Structures are given as C-alpha cells and as structure tokens.
mmCIF file of C-alpha atoms in Angstrom:
data_model
loop_
_atom_site.group_PDB
_atom_site.id
_atom_site.type_symbol
_atom_site.label_atom_id
_atom_site.label_comp_id
_atom_site.label_asym_id
_atom_site.label_seq_id
_atom_site.Cartn_x
_atom_site.Cartn_y
_atom_site.Cartn_z
ATOM 1 C CA UNK K 161 0.018 -0.028 -0.033
ATOM 2 C CA UNK K 162 1.524 3.368 -1.005
ATOM 3 C CA UNK K 163 1.109 6.673 0.896
ATOM 4 C CA UNK K 164 -1.520 7.653 -1.727
ATOM 5 C CA UNK K 165 -3.535 4.861 -0.781
ATOM 6 C CA UNK K 166 -3.812 5.371 2.866
ATOM 7 C CA UNK K 167 -6.406 7.161 4.715
ATOM 8 C CA UNK K 168 -5.357 9.626 7.223
ATOM 9 C CA UNK K 169 -7.382 11.335 9.875
ATOM 10 C CA UNK K 170 -6.328 14.512 11.518
ATOM 11 C CA UNK K 171 -7.732 15.022 14.900
ATOM 12 C CA UNK K 172 -6.904 18.687 15.880
ATOM 13 C CA UNK K 173 -8.931 21.692 17.388
ATOM 14 C CA UNK K 174 -6.750 24.204 16.065
ATOM 15 C CA UNK K 175 -7.239 24.641 12.406
ATOM 16 C CA UNK K 176 -3.832 26.274 12.121
ATOM 17 C CA UNK K 177 -1.967 23.464 13.394
ATOM 18 C CA UNK K 178 -4.048 20.714 11.570
ATOM 19 C CA UNK K 179 -2.875 22.928 8.377
ATOM 20 C CA UNK K 180 0.626 22.315 8.979
ATOM 21 C CA UNK K 181 0.140 18.587 9.368
ATOM 22 C CA UNK K 182 -1.996 18.244 6.029
ATOM 23 C CA UNK K 183 0.661 20.399 4.332
ATOM 24 C CA UNK K 184 3.553 17.692 5.598
ATOM 25 C CA UNK K 185 1.197 14.897 4.427
ATOM 26 C CA UNK K 186 0.286 16.342 1.132
ATOM 27 C CA UNK K 187 4.158 16.924 0.656
ATOM 28 C CA UNK K 188 4.875 13.193 1.560
ATOM 29 C CA UNK K 189 2.201 11.892 -0.929
ATOM 30 C CA UNK K 190 -0.637 11.339 1.186
ATOM 31 C CA UNK K 191 -3.673 12.302 -0.655
ATOM 32 C CA UNK K 192 -6.840 10.982 1.598
ATOM 33 C CA UNK K 193 -7.097 13.112 4.400
ATOM 34 C CA UNK K 194 -10.015 13.700 6.601
ATOM 35 C CA UNK K 195 -10.309 15.923 9.598
ATOM 36 C CA UNK K 196 -12.017 16.179 13.112
ATOM 37 C CA UNK K 197 -12.073 19.540 14.697
ATOM 38 C CA UNK K 198 -13.687 18.560 17.821
ATOM 39 C CA UNK K 199 -13.226 15.927 20.567
ATOM 40 C CA UNK K 200 -17.273 15.362 20.699
ATOM 41 C CA UNK K 201 -18.138 11.687 20.246
ATOM 42 C CA UNK K 202 -14.656 11.389 18.700
ATOM 43 C CA UNK K 203 -14.312 7.525 19.068
ATOM 44 C CA UNK K 204 -17.506 6.958 17.374
ATOM 45 C CA UNK K 205 -16.836 9.239 14.545
ATOM 46 C CA UNK K 206 -13.101 7.886 14.068
ATOM 47 C CA UNK K 207 -14.602 4.335 13.760
ATOM 48 C CA UNK K 208 -17.099 5.900 11.129
ATOM 49 C CA UNK K 209 -14.573 7.257 9.042
ATOM 50 C CA UNK K 210 -12.236 3.971 9.563
ATOM 51 C CA UNK K 211 -8.746 5.542 8.611
ATOM 52 C CA UNK K 212 -5.608 3.750 8.218
ATOM 53 C CA UNK K 213 -3.667 6.085 10.247
ATOM 54 C CA UNK K 214 -4.759 8.510 13.044
ATOM 55 C CA UNK K 215 -2.758 11.717 13.832
ATOM 56 C CA UNK K 216 -3.747 13.543 16.975
ATOM 57 C CA UNK K 217 -2.691 17.028 17.859
ATOM 58 C CA UNK K 218 -3.372 18.104 21.121
ATOM 59 C CA UNK K 219 -1.404 21.190 22.571
ATOM 60 C CA UNK K 220 -1.826 20.738 26.243
ATOM 61 C CA UNK K 221 -2.853 16.886 27.010
ATOM 62 C CA UNK K 222 -4.355 17.129 30.367
ATOM 63 C CA UNK K 223 -7.547 15.996 32.198
ATOM 64 C CA UNK K 224 -10.593 14.839 30.555
ATOM 65 C CA UNK K 225 -9.189 15.841 26.673
ATOM 66 C CA UNK K 226 -6.354 13.400 27.385
ATOM 67 C CA UNK K 227 -8.485 10.720 28.559
ATOM 68 C CA UNK K 228 -10.948 11.207 25.531
ATOM 69 C CA UNK K 229 -7.804 11.275 22.941
ATOM 70 C CA UNK K 230 -6.121 8.113 24.593
ATOM 71 C CA UNK K 231 -9.587 6.221 24.190
ATOM 72 C CA UNK K 232 -9.213 6.513 20.123
ATOM 73 C CA UNK K 233 -6.110 4.220 20.002
ATOM 74 C CA UNK K 234 -7.507 1.732 22.399
ATOM 75 C CA UNK K 235 -10.956 1.351 20.249
ATOM 76 C CA UNK K 236 -10.079 2.240 16.718
ATOM 77 C CA UNK K 237 -7.079 -0.484 16.644
ATOM 78 C CA UNK K 238 -5.250 1.923 13.919
ATOM 79 C CA UNK K 239 -1.622 3.111 13.789
ATOM 80 C CA UNK K 240 -1.600 6.579 15.852
ATOM 81 C CA UNK K 241 0.775 9.407 16.134
ATOM 82 C CA UNK K 242 0.486 11.925 18.589
ATOM 83 C CA UNK K 243 1.851 15.749 18.589
ATOM 84 C CA UNK K 244 1.878 17.385 21.806
ATOM 85 C CA UNK K 245 3.394 20.792 23.078
ATOM 86 C CA UNK K 246 4.203 19.812 26.495
ATOM 87 C CA UNK K 247 4.306 16.322 28.350
ATOM 88 C CA UNK K 248 5.349 14.566 31.287
ATOM 89 C CA UNK K 249 6.161 11.202 32.212
ATOM 90 C CA UNK K 250 2.537 10.284 33.041
ATOM 91 C CA UNK K 251 1.519 11.399 29.631
ATOM 92 C CA UNK K 252 3.977 9.447 27.775
ATOM 93 C CA UNK K 253 3.325 6.257 29.882
ATOM 94 C CA UNK K 254 -0.647 6.570 29.246
ATOM 95 C CA UNK K 255 -0.006 7.485 25.475
ATOM 96 C CA UNK K 256 2.295 4.295 24.953
ATOM 97 C CA UNK K 257 0.041 2.043 27.272
ATOM 98 C CA UNK K 258 -3.108 3.260 24.986
ATOM 99 C CA UNK K 259 -1.257 2.373 21.803
ATOM 100 C CA UNK K 260 0.227 5.543 20.522
ATOM 101 C CA UNK K 261 2.714 4.357 18.214
ATOM 102 C CA UNK K 262 4.880 7.832 17.810
ATOM 103 C CA UNK K 263 4.548 10.579 20.335
ATOM 104 C CA UNK K 264 6.349 13.960 19.515
ATOM 105 C CA UNK K 265 6.551 16.617 21.975
ATOM 106 C CA UNK K 266 7.233 20.138 21.133
ATOM 107 C CA UNK K 267 7.864 19.275 17.544
ATOM 108 C CA UNK K 268 4.993 20.047 15.268
ATOM 109 C CA UNK K 269 6.740 20.556 11.731
ATOM 110 C CA UNK K 270 5.604 19.833 8.476
ATOM 111 C CA UNK K 271 9.011 18.163 7.370
ATOM 112 C CA UNK K 272 8.629 15.662 10.456
ATOM 113 C CA UNK K 273 5.026 14.546 9.778
ATOM 114 C CA UNK K 274 6.058 11.783 7.054
ATOM 115 C CA UNK K 275 8.656 10.016 9.521
ATOM 116 C CA UNK K 276 6.251 10.313 12.410
ATOM 117 C CA UNK K 277 3.681 8.501 10.513
ATOM 118 C CA UNK K 278 6.270 5.992 9.001
ATOM 119 C CA UNK K 279 7.168 5.188 12.774
ATOM 120 C CA UNK K 280 3.503 4.917 13.933
ATOM 121 C CA UNK K 281 2.570 2.400 11.193
ATOM 122 C CA UNK K 282 5.550 0.323 11.708
ATOM 123 C CA UNK K 283 5.178 0.276 15.345
ATOM 124 C CA UNK K 284 1.409 -0.582 14.792
ATOM 125 C CA UNK K 285 2.295 -3.530 12.547
ATOM 126 C CA UNK K 286 5.009 -4.814 14.983
ATOM 127 C CA UNK K 287 2.645 -4.703 17.935
ATOM 128 C CA UNK K 288 -0.248 -6.440 16.129
ATOM 129 C CA UNK K 289 2.128 -9.071 14.814
ATOM 130 C CA UNK K 290 3.399 -9.928 18.176
ATOM 131 C CA UNK K 291 -0.221 -9.619 19.493
ATOM 132 C CA UNK K 292 -1.207 -12.313 16.721
ATOM 133 C CA UNK K 293 1.623 -14.458 17.850
ATOM 134 C CA UNK K 294 0.557 -14.157 21.573
ATOM 135 C CA UNK K 295 -3.076 -15.216 20.606
ATOM 136 C CA UNK K 296 -1.841 -18.114 18.384
ATOM 137 C CA UNK K 297 0.413 -19.232 21.379
ATOM 138 C CA UNK K 298 -2.452 -18.950 23.849
ATOM 139 C CA UNK K 299 -4.771 -21.046 21.670
ATOM 140 C CA UNK K 300 -2.307 -23.722 21.085
ATOM 141 C CA UNK K 301 -1.880 -23.837 24.798
ATOM 142 C CA UNK K 302 -5.391 -24.146 25.389
ATOM 143 C CA UNK K 303 -5.839 -26.802 22.676
ATOM 144 C CA UNK K 304 -2.742 -28.699 24.293
ATOM 145 C CA UNK K 305 -4.500 -28.881 27.569
ATOM 146 C CA UNK K 306 -7.967 -30.230 26.041
ATOM 147 C CA UNK K 307 -5.920 -32.992 24.368
ATOM 148 C CA UNK K 308 -4.177 -33.899 27.404
ATOM 149 C CA UNK K 309 -7.382 -34.096 29.004
ATOM 150 C CA UNK K 310 -9.050 -36.304 26.565
ATOM 151 C CA UNK K 311 -5.690 -38.325 26.664
ATOM 152 C CA UNK K 312 -6.364 -38.681 30.396
ATOM 153 C CA UNK K 313 -10.198 -39.944 29.685
ATOM 154 C CA UNK K 314 -9.002 -42.358 27.168
ATOM 155 C CA UNK K 315 -6.065 -43.801 29.675
ATOM 156 C CA UNK K 316 -8.420 -44.199 32.404
ATOM 157 C CA UNK K 317 -11.413 -45.434 30.568
ATOM 158 C CA UNK K 318 -9.882 -47.671 27.981
ATOM 159 C CA UNK K 319 -6.681 -48.527 29.665
ATOM 160 C CA UNK K 320 -4.300 -47.083 27.093
ATOM 161 C CA UNK K 321 -0.834 -45.946 27.486
ATOM 162 C CA UNK K 322 -0.300 -42.019 26.850
ATOM 163 C CA UNK K 323 1.204 -42.797 23.395
ATOM 164 C CA UNK K 324 -1.769 -45.221 22.160
ATOM 165 C CA UNK K 325 -4.291 -42.577 23.659
ATOM 166 C CA UNK K 326 -2.779 -39.763 21.436
ATOM 167 C CA UNK K 327 -2.498 -42.386 18.442
ATOM 168 C CA UNK K 328 -6.173 -42.921 18.653
ATOM 169 C CA UNK K 329 -7.037 -39.292 18.883
ATOM 170 C CA UNK K 330 -4.945 -38.736 15.768
ATOM 171 C CA UNK K 331 -6.346 -41.449 13.895
ATOM 172 C CA UNK K 332 -10.172 -40.507 14.692
ATOM 173 C CA UNK K 333 -9.352 -37.076 13.677
ATOM 174 C CA UNK K 334 -7.821 -38.163 10.380
ATOM 175 C CA UNK K 335 -10.651 -40.585 9.711
ATOM 176 C CA UNK K 336 -13.274 -37.685 10.438
ATOM 177 C CA UNK K 337 -11.150 -35.138 8.646
ATOM 178 C CA UNK K 338 -11.186 -32.723 11.879
ATOM 179 C CA UNK K 339 -8.634 -31.522 14.065
ATOM 180 C CA UNK K 340 -7.061 -33.442 16.961
ATOM 181 C CA UNK K 341 -8.586 -30.530 19.508
ATOM 182 C CA UNK K 342 -12.186 -31.222 17.915
ATOM 183 C CA UNK K 343 -12.039 -34.822 18.848
ATOM 184 C CA UNK K 344 -10.808 -34.145 22.101
ATOM 185 C CA UNK K 345 -13.630 -31.873 22.946
ATOM 186 C CA UNK K 346 -16.114 -34.482 21.837
ATOM 187 C CA UNK K 347 -14.319 -37.002 24.217
ATOM 188 C CA UNK K 348 -14.423 -34.530 27.133
ATOM 189 C CA UNK K 349 -18.154 -33.757 26.407
ATOM 190 C CA UNK K 350 -19.123 -37.431 25.984
ATOM 191 C CA UNK K 351 -17.361 -38.253 29.531
ATOM 192 C CA UNK K 352 -19.483 -35.555 30.918
ATOM 193 C CA UNK K 353 -22.741 -37.324 29.977
ATOM 194 C CA UNK K 354 -21.447 -40.707 31.271
#
C-alpha cells in the first residue's frame, strides 16, 4: 500500500496546526486526508471514518481531553501518531499504554510528519504481529490442555498408554477429517454425560 492509498485522519481542534500537518502529509504523498476539529463523540466518529492512520494533535494533553484522546487508539485499533506541545512522564506512559505508536513532544513541523507517520505505522504493525503471535500461542496452549484431558480420559476408561491414547485421537481425527482438538472436545463432552 502506498502513501496515496492510505486514509489519514487528523484530529486537531486548532485549524492552523492541522494545516501544518496536512501540508506535511500532502508533501509526503498522502492524498486521502480527513479532519475532526472537535473531540465530541470522537471515538464513534473515528470508527465511522475508519482511517488507516490517525494523527492526534493536542497542545496541552491534560484531564478529560487527554482521557478522551487516549480512548481513540484503544478503540480504533489503528496506527496512531500524537503531537503535543508539552508532556510529562505520566502522559507518555498513558499514551504508550493506550497504543500510540509515535509521540512527538514540542516538535510540530511539516517536514517531520512523514517520518512520524512511518514510525507509527511500523510500530502498529509490529505490535499487532506480536499480539497475533501471543493469541496463537494461547490458543495452542488451550488446545494442548484439552488434548491432554482427553488423553487422560482415554487412558483411564480404556486402559491405554499415553502414546496409544494420542494415536487414537490422531487416527480418529484423520478418519473424520477434523482437528485433534475437536475430537478431544467431543471425548470430554461425552465423558461428562456418562
């Protein structure tokens, strides 16, 4: 996907600052740019627009405005870059925890925008790859527990060794064209009925 294909959403209550961001984006080849100039119902509006990248510019990130802004990366699940004029460690920690991929403090300049967007996109992709790997590992572990429980049932009810119980699960799964964990779940369900 090229810059021209990406949809960028700028959230900025200050139209002058938003214009700096827009100019930097257009200079970098980004053509699909939308704007939100108020934080009213911002999360719903972001989800409706469904951008690829979100750029948030908030001069002084404090209180309710900061809480509202940090809901965006949590809910929208998009690459997010944030520009602020001043910050402290609590704001930085909150932004990172919320999923902001790039946070620029006191550095709003049109020539920096492309690099910040690139970093936000890259960090978003890396985070989601790690998240997907974690989910796959958790699923595999849960499946393994189910298979182990089914093997235990087969071993106690049929007097099979662990290797024979697993071989029976595997053979049944192949014969029925199902995954081993599906057969294991069936065995566990059937054993609860008996």
